[in-house]
Amino acid sequence: MTTDKWIYLDNNATTATDPLVFEKMTPYYTELFGNPSSMHAFGNIVDREINTARENTAALLNAGPSQIIFTSGATESIGTVFHALTELYPEKKHIITTAVEHPAVLNTCHYLEKQRGYDITYLSVDKNGQLDPDHLRDAIQTDTLLVSIMWANNETGILFPIEKLAAIAREKGVLFHTDAVQAVGKINIDLSKVPVDYLSLSAHKFHGPKGVGALYIRPDAPFHPLLVGGHQENGRRAGTLNAPGIIGLGEACRLAHIHLKKNTYQKIAGLRDNFEKQLEQKIAHINIHGKNSPRLPTTSNIGFRYIEGESITILLSQNQIAVSTGSACTSETLEPSHVLKEMGVIPEELHGSIRFSFSRQTTARELEKTIEIQTSVIKRLRELSPLKPDNE
Ligand code: PLP
């Protein structure tokens, strides 16, 4: 299948690998295939490039290279943090998270709750998708092991005030992890100002390769490896390094840093705002979720009342437009989004919500075409809908 004509608006699921990233990675699959842990100079060439990748990853977060370990992706980074702390402090049985996390965190918490007897507090959000920092303060107990709160929501793009939340945890002496998968590379992150202890990220969400990520560990934060074996990553993550993937991640970080400095993402926010405005003008009975909250520039989650999101997705897909009804995981189950449910979105809208997610490759022309097709798709589906409003 050719991808030439596709309008790809599902960038929170994954992004296209930047051609410069791909170019940087390729020699490490071919002529420079050495193992970075080898003693010889052939391996050292790769090791040097891994060090550069570590520096570029750290620089994007304004952290130090020794605070970064490479993993197979955010799911592993997140699992590593939960594993480390449950191993180190078995007497602390309380964890705080939010009800709107990605399944990588939520299902880890459900496992600890159901199989291991942990007490989990799931902080709720209001209709704007925001959580009240005082609720975090009130939830912290003497046996709280960890607070894990996402930086940006993968379904709505809503940003949590991580600086404030991490400061509360720090003040109370509790460790803080953030799943920053959707935020990294799209907004400025400065860990010299935000007191998080751990941060998880994944390369493929910002034009890097799939199956590679990183975990930031604050100096002196407690740590225990998930994978043991060899001494790679200073004994913090065993296993031969995925050299091409890590080098690709480093390059993706370097490029993201340049784009953040060039304000590329402000331009995307402009495209997004215009997209939303046009849809609001052309289509009745719609609601932009989280419109009044700080959001990622790249996400627009819109409820189209009285129709099914799956039908919209299929019709858009027939027109070679790729969007999603929620996160990649929830789309598979056809369950309404736990995030929108938590925000109190009404049933008529819950089932007709679509996530459009943009990237630095998205163009104004693509969005114009999407608006045109989306308007006719909604008109057609509303005509068929048994729930259609009287004035349609
Ligand atoms: N956290 C968030 C917010 C995500 O959006 C994702 C991916 O969709 C993950 C975690 C998991 O990342 P990965 O599948 O790359 O491990």
XYZ file of C-alpha atoms and ligand atoms in Angstrom:
408
model
C 0.000 0.000 0.000
C 1.348 3.419 -0.867
C 1.309 6.017 1.887
C 1.751 8.953 -0.527
C -1.804 10.177 -0.466
C -2.570 9.571 3.192
C -3.251 12.473 5.495
C -1.808 11.162 8.720
C -3.441 12.759 11.772
C -2.731 10.033 14.307
C 0.620 11.285 15.558
C -0.116 10.553 19.219
C -0.200 6.858 18.261
C 3.126 7.123 16.467
C 4.998 9.531 14.211
C 6.907 9.060 10.970
C 10.612 8.545 11.538
C 12.378 11.731 10.418
C 14.500 10.973 7.308
C 17.513 12.516 9.112
C 16.980 10.095 12.001
C 16.785 7.153 9.622
C 19.934 8.301 7.826
C 21.784 8.577 11.134
C 20.716 5.072 12.222
C 21.360 3.095 9.036
C 25.172 2.692 9.215
C 24.771 1.076 12.644
C 22.730 -1.705 11.024
C 25.254 -2.174 8.239
C 28.987 -1.398 8.299
C 29.123 -0.124 11.900
C 27.408 -3.102 13.501
C 29.827 -3.432 16.444
C 28.754 -3.979 20.037
C 29.255 -0.724 21.973
C 30.347 -2.740 25.037
C 33.278 -4.372 23.185
C 36.854 -3.493 24.166
C 38.067 -3.012 20.605
C 38.079 0.212 18.626
C 35.365 -1.115 16.245
C 32.937 -1.272 19.169
C 34.221 2.033 20.528
C 33.022 3.844 17.405
C 29.476 2.797 18.272
C 29.993 3.540 21.962
C 30.968 7.120 21.137
C 27.766 7.575 19.135
C 25.749 6.118 22.047
C 27.366 8.728 24.308
C 26.331 11.465 21.900
C 22.785 10.074 21.906
C 22.820 10.138 25.706
C 24.005 13.741 25.693
C 21.326 14.778 23.190
C 18.584 12.995 25.145
C 19.714 14.639 28.395
C 20.022 18.056 26.717
C 16.407 17.952 25.562
C 15.392 17.627 29.234
C 18.123 19.926 30.567
C 19.493 17.005 32.576
C 22.880 15.296 32.799
C 23.846 12.340 30.524
C 24.539 10.042 33.505
C 20.890 10.473 34.521
C 19.624 8.741 31.359
C 19.262 5.005 30.779
C 18.034 3.605 27.492
C 15.147 1.146 27.413
C 12.879 -0.573 24.902
C 10.301 2.211 25.223
C 8.193 4.029 27.763
C 6.315 0.911 28.844
C 9.612 -0.559 30.042
C 10.744 2.736 31.602
C 7.470 2.967 33.554
C 7.631 -0.710 34.594
C 11.218 -0.193 35.746
C 10.241 2.624 38.128
C 7.346 0.686 39.678
C 9.478 -2.465 39.943
C 12.425 -0.617 41.498
C 10.389 1.035 44.215
C 8.178 -1.934 45.095
C 11.375 -4.032 45.455
C 13.220 -1.446 47.552
C 10.418 -0.401 49.908
C 8.067 -3.386 50.350
C 6.593 -1.842 53.514
C 5.186 1.157 51.605
C 1.935 -0.021 50.081
C 0.286 3.171 48.820
C 0.650 4.662 45.341
C -0.972 7.780 43.895
C -1.752 8.203 40.214
C -4.584 9.706 38.155
C -7.669 8.115 36.639
C -6.647 9.329 33.162
C -3.203 7.748 32.766
C -2.148 5.641 29.802
C -2.668 1.875 30.304
C 1.117 1.485 30.768
C 0.672 3.120 34.191
C -2.982 2.275 34.880
C -2.629 -1.457 34.267
C 0.574 -1.594 36.336
C -1.410 -0.011 39.182
C -4.337 -2.408 38.646
C -1.887 -5.334 38.806
C -0.304 -4.060 42.040
C -3.753 -3.466 43.518
C -5.317 -6.800 42.575
C -2.353 -9.175 42.757
C -0.089 -7.572 45.319
C -2.500 -5.859 47.718
C -1.421 -2.260 47.088
C -3.698 0.637 47.958
C -3.925 2.889 44.890
C -5.400 6.399 44.884
C -6.636 7.393 41.409
C -6.944 11.187 41.454
C -9.906 12.399 39.415
C -10.040 15.308 36.978
C -12.667 17.994 36.374
C -14.607 18.697 33.172
C -11.598 20.553 31.772
C -9.430 17.489 32.380
C -7.513 19.240 35.163
C -6.614 17.911 38.562
C -6.504 19.924 41.731
C -2.988 19.970 43.255
C -4.600 20.107 46.719
C -6.119 16.698 46.046
C -2.608 15.337 45.592
C -1.451 17.013 48.795
C -4.404 15.515 50.694
C -3.866 12.031 49.254
C -0.247 11.640 50.398
C 0.072 9.261 53.357
C 3.013 8.159 55.503
C 3.228 4.900 53.529
C 3.013 6.506 50.049
C 5.650 4.850 47.894
C 5.285 6.835 44.689
C 3.280 9.485 42.871
C 3.037 8.802 39.117
C 1.323 11.495 37.034
C 1.498 11.955 33.276
C 2.798 15.211 31.824
C 0.455 15.341 28.809
C -2.596 13.222 28.149
C -2.316 11.029 25.061
C -6.030 11.300 24.227
C -6.768 14.977 24.837
C -3.316 16.574 24.910
C -4.217 18.229 28.236
C -1.139 19.185 30.253
C -0.928 18.671 33.994
C 0.967 21.258 36.102
C 3.864 18.866 36.691
C 6.153 21.474 38.226
C 3.585 22.214 40.948
C 2.638 18.557 41.480
C 6.245 17.359 41.704
C 7.016 20.169 44.161
C 4.184 18.969 46.434
C 5.551 15.411 46.379
C 9.082 16.696 47.059
C 7.871 18.840 49.965
C 6.181 15.770 51.470
C 9.234 13.558 50.879
C 7.519 11.268 48.345
C 9.111 10.102 45.075
C 7.585 11.412 41.837
C 7.511 9.797 38.381
C 6.056 11.374 35.264
C 5.022 9.593 32.085
C 6.172 12.340 29.722
C 5.745 10.304 26.519
C 3.448 12.792 24.786
C 5.162 15.912 26.099
C 8.820 15.240 25.272
C 9.951 16.890 22.064
C 6.714 18.921 21.771
C 6.975 21.331 24.712
C 9.972 22.718 26.582
C 10.970 20.542 29.512
C 13.571 21.786 31.964
C 14.323 19.275 34.697
C 16.554 21.770 36.495
C 13.292 23.541 37.383
C 10.875 20.624 37.754
C 11.671 18.366 40.710
C 10.702 14.985 39.218
C 12.659 11.930 40.339
C 11.902 9.789 37.275
C 10.675 10.561 33.754
C 9.727 8.120 30.997
C 9.877 8.816 27.267
C 9.535 6.979 23.954
C 11.344 7.854 20.698
C 8.567 7.040 18.237
C 6.272 9.779 19.549
C 8.590 12.506 18.249
C 9.910 11.192 14.928
C 12.337 8.629 16.343
C 12.245 4.852 15.836
C 9.836 2.459 17.543
C 10.893 0.113 20.358
C 13.373 2.460 22.038
C 12.965 4.896 24.889
C 14.670 6.273 27.935
C 14.255 6.703 31.640
C 15.570 9.777 33.426
C 16.651 9.068 37.007
C 17.451 12.044 39.226
C 20.887 11.752 40.858
C 20.498 10.023 44.238
C 16.946 8.833 43.485
C 16.615 5.218 44.642
C 16.984 2.686 41.855
C 16.925 -1.049 41.313
C 17.200 -2.627 37.858
C 14.326 -4.439 36.210
C 16.590 -6.453 33.922
C 19.730 -7.998 35.358
C 22.505 -9.811 33.505
C 25.342 -7.882 31.890
C 26.705 -4.593 33.214
C 25.350 -2.337 30.477
C 24.048 1.095 31.423
C 26.228 1.078 34.572
C 24.395 -1.953 35.894
C 21.045 -0.192 35.626
C 19.661 -2.043 32.577
C 21.188 -5.300 31.332
C 21.130 -6.445 27.724
C 23.053 -5.584 24.566
C 22.233 -2.024 23.645
C 19.905 -1.398 20.713
C 22.613 0.755 19.140
C 20.804 1.891 15.941
C 17.610 2.587 17.909
C 19.410 4.553 20.618
C 21.342 6.542 18.040
C 18.009 7.264 16.313
C 16.496 8.392 19.624
C 19.449 10.719 20.222
C 19.065 12.237 16.766
C 15.294 12.633 17.263
C 16.045 14.501 20.520
C 18.590 16.743 18.788
C 16.117 17.625 16.024
C 13.239 18.157 18.473
C 15.441 20.546 20.428
C 16.114 22.576 17.288
C 12.407 22.683 16.422
C 11.490 23.791 19.945
C 13.995 26.628 19.703
C 12.629 27.589 16.259
C 9.066 27.700 17.664
C 7.890 25.117 15.124
C 5.333 23.913 17.653
C 3.780 27.366 17.977
C 3.077 27.186 14.266
C 1.437 23.777 14.758
C -0.686 25.258 17.568
C -1.800 27.934 15.061
C -2.797 25.253 12.540
C -4.624 23.361 15.284
C -6.532 26.441 16.450
C -7.606 27.275 12.916
C -8.650 23.648 12.337
C -10.842 23.716 15.449
C -12.336 27.112 14.597
C -13.261 25.994 11.084
C -14.875 22.781 12.331
C -16.854 24.720 14.947
C -18.125 27.049 12.230
C -19.048 24.299 9.788
C -20.440 21.574 12.041
C -23.134 21.937 14.713
C -23.205 20.008 18.017
C -19.497 19.582 18.536
C -17.319 20.029 21.581
C -13.562 20.411 21.788
C -12.440 18.489 24.828
C -10.095 20.405 27.119
C -10.330 23.580 25.040
C -10.009 25.734 28.164
C -6.994 23.887 29.530
C -3.316 24.141 28.680
C -2.867 21.566 25.900
C -0.199 20.126 23.661
C -0.042 22.045 20.370
C -0.445 18.766 18.518
C -3.738 17.356 19.793
C -7.362 18.093 19.121
C -9.956 15.771 20.632
C -13.440 16.604 19.402
C -16.826 15.154 20.295
C -19.314 14.991 17.395
C -22.653 14.404 19.049
C -25.196 11.747 17.926
C -22.818 9.562 15.878
C -20.295 6.800 16.467
C -16.585 7.585 16.417
C -15.841 4.252 14.745
C -18.059 5.153 11.749
C -16.269 8.494 11.426
C -12.873 6.781 11.575
C -13.847 4.249 8.905
C -15.239 6.863 6.524
C -12.201 9.089 7.005
C -9.972 6.083 6.442
C -11.781 5.380 3.152
C -10.731 8.903 2.197
C -7.150 8.135 3.260
C -7.266 10.209 6.419
C -5.890 8.466 9.511
C -7.335 9.517 12.878
C -8.170 7.711 16.076
C -11.134 7.332 18.408
C -8.888 7.523 21.462
C -5.594 5.989 22.446
C -4.308 3.177 20.218
C -5.083 0.723 23.005
C -8.666 1.736 23.734
C -9.455 1.874 20.003
C -8.975 -1.868 19.836
C -11.633 -2.622 22.460
C -14.352 -0.229 21.244
C -14.784 0.761 24.894
C -15.533 4.465 25.333
C -12.490 6.392 26.451
C -11.782 6.240 30.199
C -10.271 9.724 29.915
C -13.377 11.379 28.445
C -15.645 9.422 30.810
C -13.600 10.726 33.723
C -14.035 14.281 32.394
C -17.803 13.765 32.524
C -18.340 13.911 28.758
C -22.015 13.186 28.008
C -22.840 9.778 26.403
C -24.035 11.313 23.091
C -20.586 12.818 22.684
C -18.482 10.121 24.313
C -19.105 7.673 21.492
C -18.547 10.218 18.754
C -15.193 11.575 19.861
C -12.242 11.703 17.518
C -8.615 12.451 18.254
C -6.814 14.377 15.526
C -3.121 14.538 16.329
C -0.648 16.599 14.359
C 3.094 16.677 13.897
C 5.685 19.000 12.464
C 5.014 17.333 9.104
C 1.319 18.310 9.117
C 0.433 20.985 6.548
C -2.312 23.621 6.304
C -3.399 22.061 2.993
C -3.883 18.671 4.642
C -6.021 20.226 7.352
C -8.149 22.109 4.824
C -8.848 18.843 3.024
C -9.626 17.099 6.314
C -12.105 19.848 7.290
C -13.882 19.468 3.958
C -14.122 15.685 4.165
C -14.946 15.663 7.878
C -17.827 18.086 7.280
C -19.374 15.855 4.608
C -18.760 12.667 6.649
C -20.542 14.123 9.683
C -23.450 15.354 7.543
C -23.863 11.906 6.002
C -23.675 10.051 9.325
C -26.064 12.427 11.075
C -28.622 11.872 8.300
C -28.471 8.157 9.063
C -28.365 8.544 12.846
C -31.448 7.492 14.840
C -30.236 9.947 17.515
C -30.028 12.952 15.215
C -31.214 16.203 16.748
C -34.553 17.664 15.569
C -33.009 20.657 13.830
C -30.640 18.617 11.663
N 2.419 6.612 27.912
C 1.743 7.359 27.022
C 1.112 8.645 27.472
C 1.619 6.935 25.690
O 0.938 7.677 24.813
C 2.226 5.708 25.317
C 2.049 5.199 23.933
O 0.981 5.300 23.349
C 2.954 4.981 26.283
C 3.011 5.470 27.570
C 3.637 3.702 25.937
O 4.703 3.932 25.071
P 5.419 2.728 24.300
O 4.292 1.931 23.673
O 6.270 3.377 23.297
O 6.137 1.923 25.304
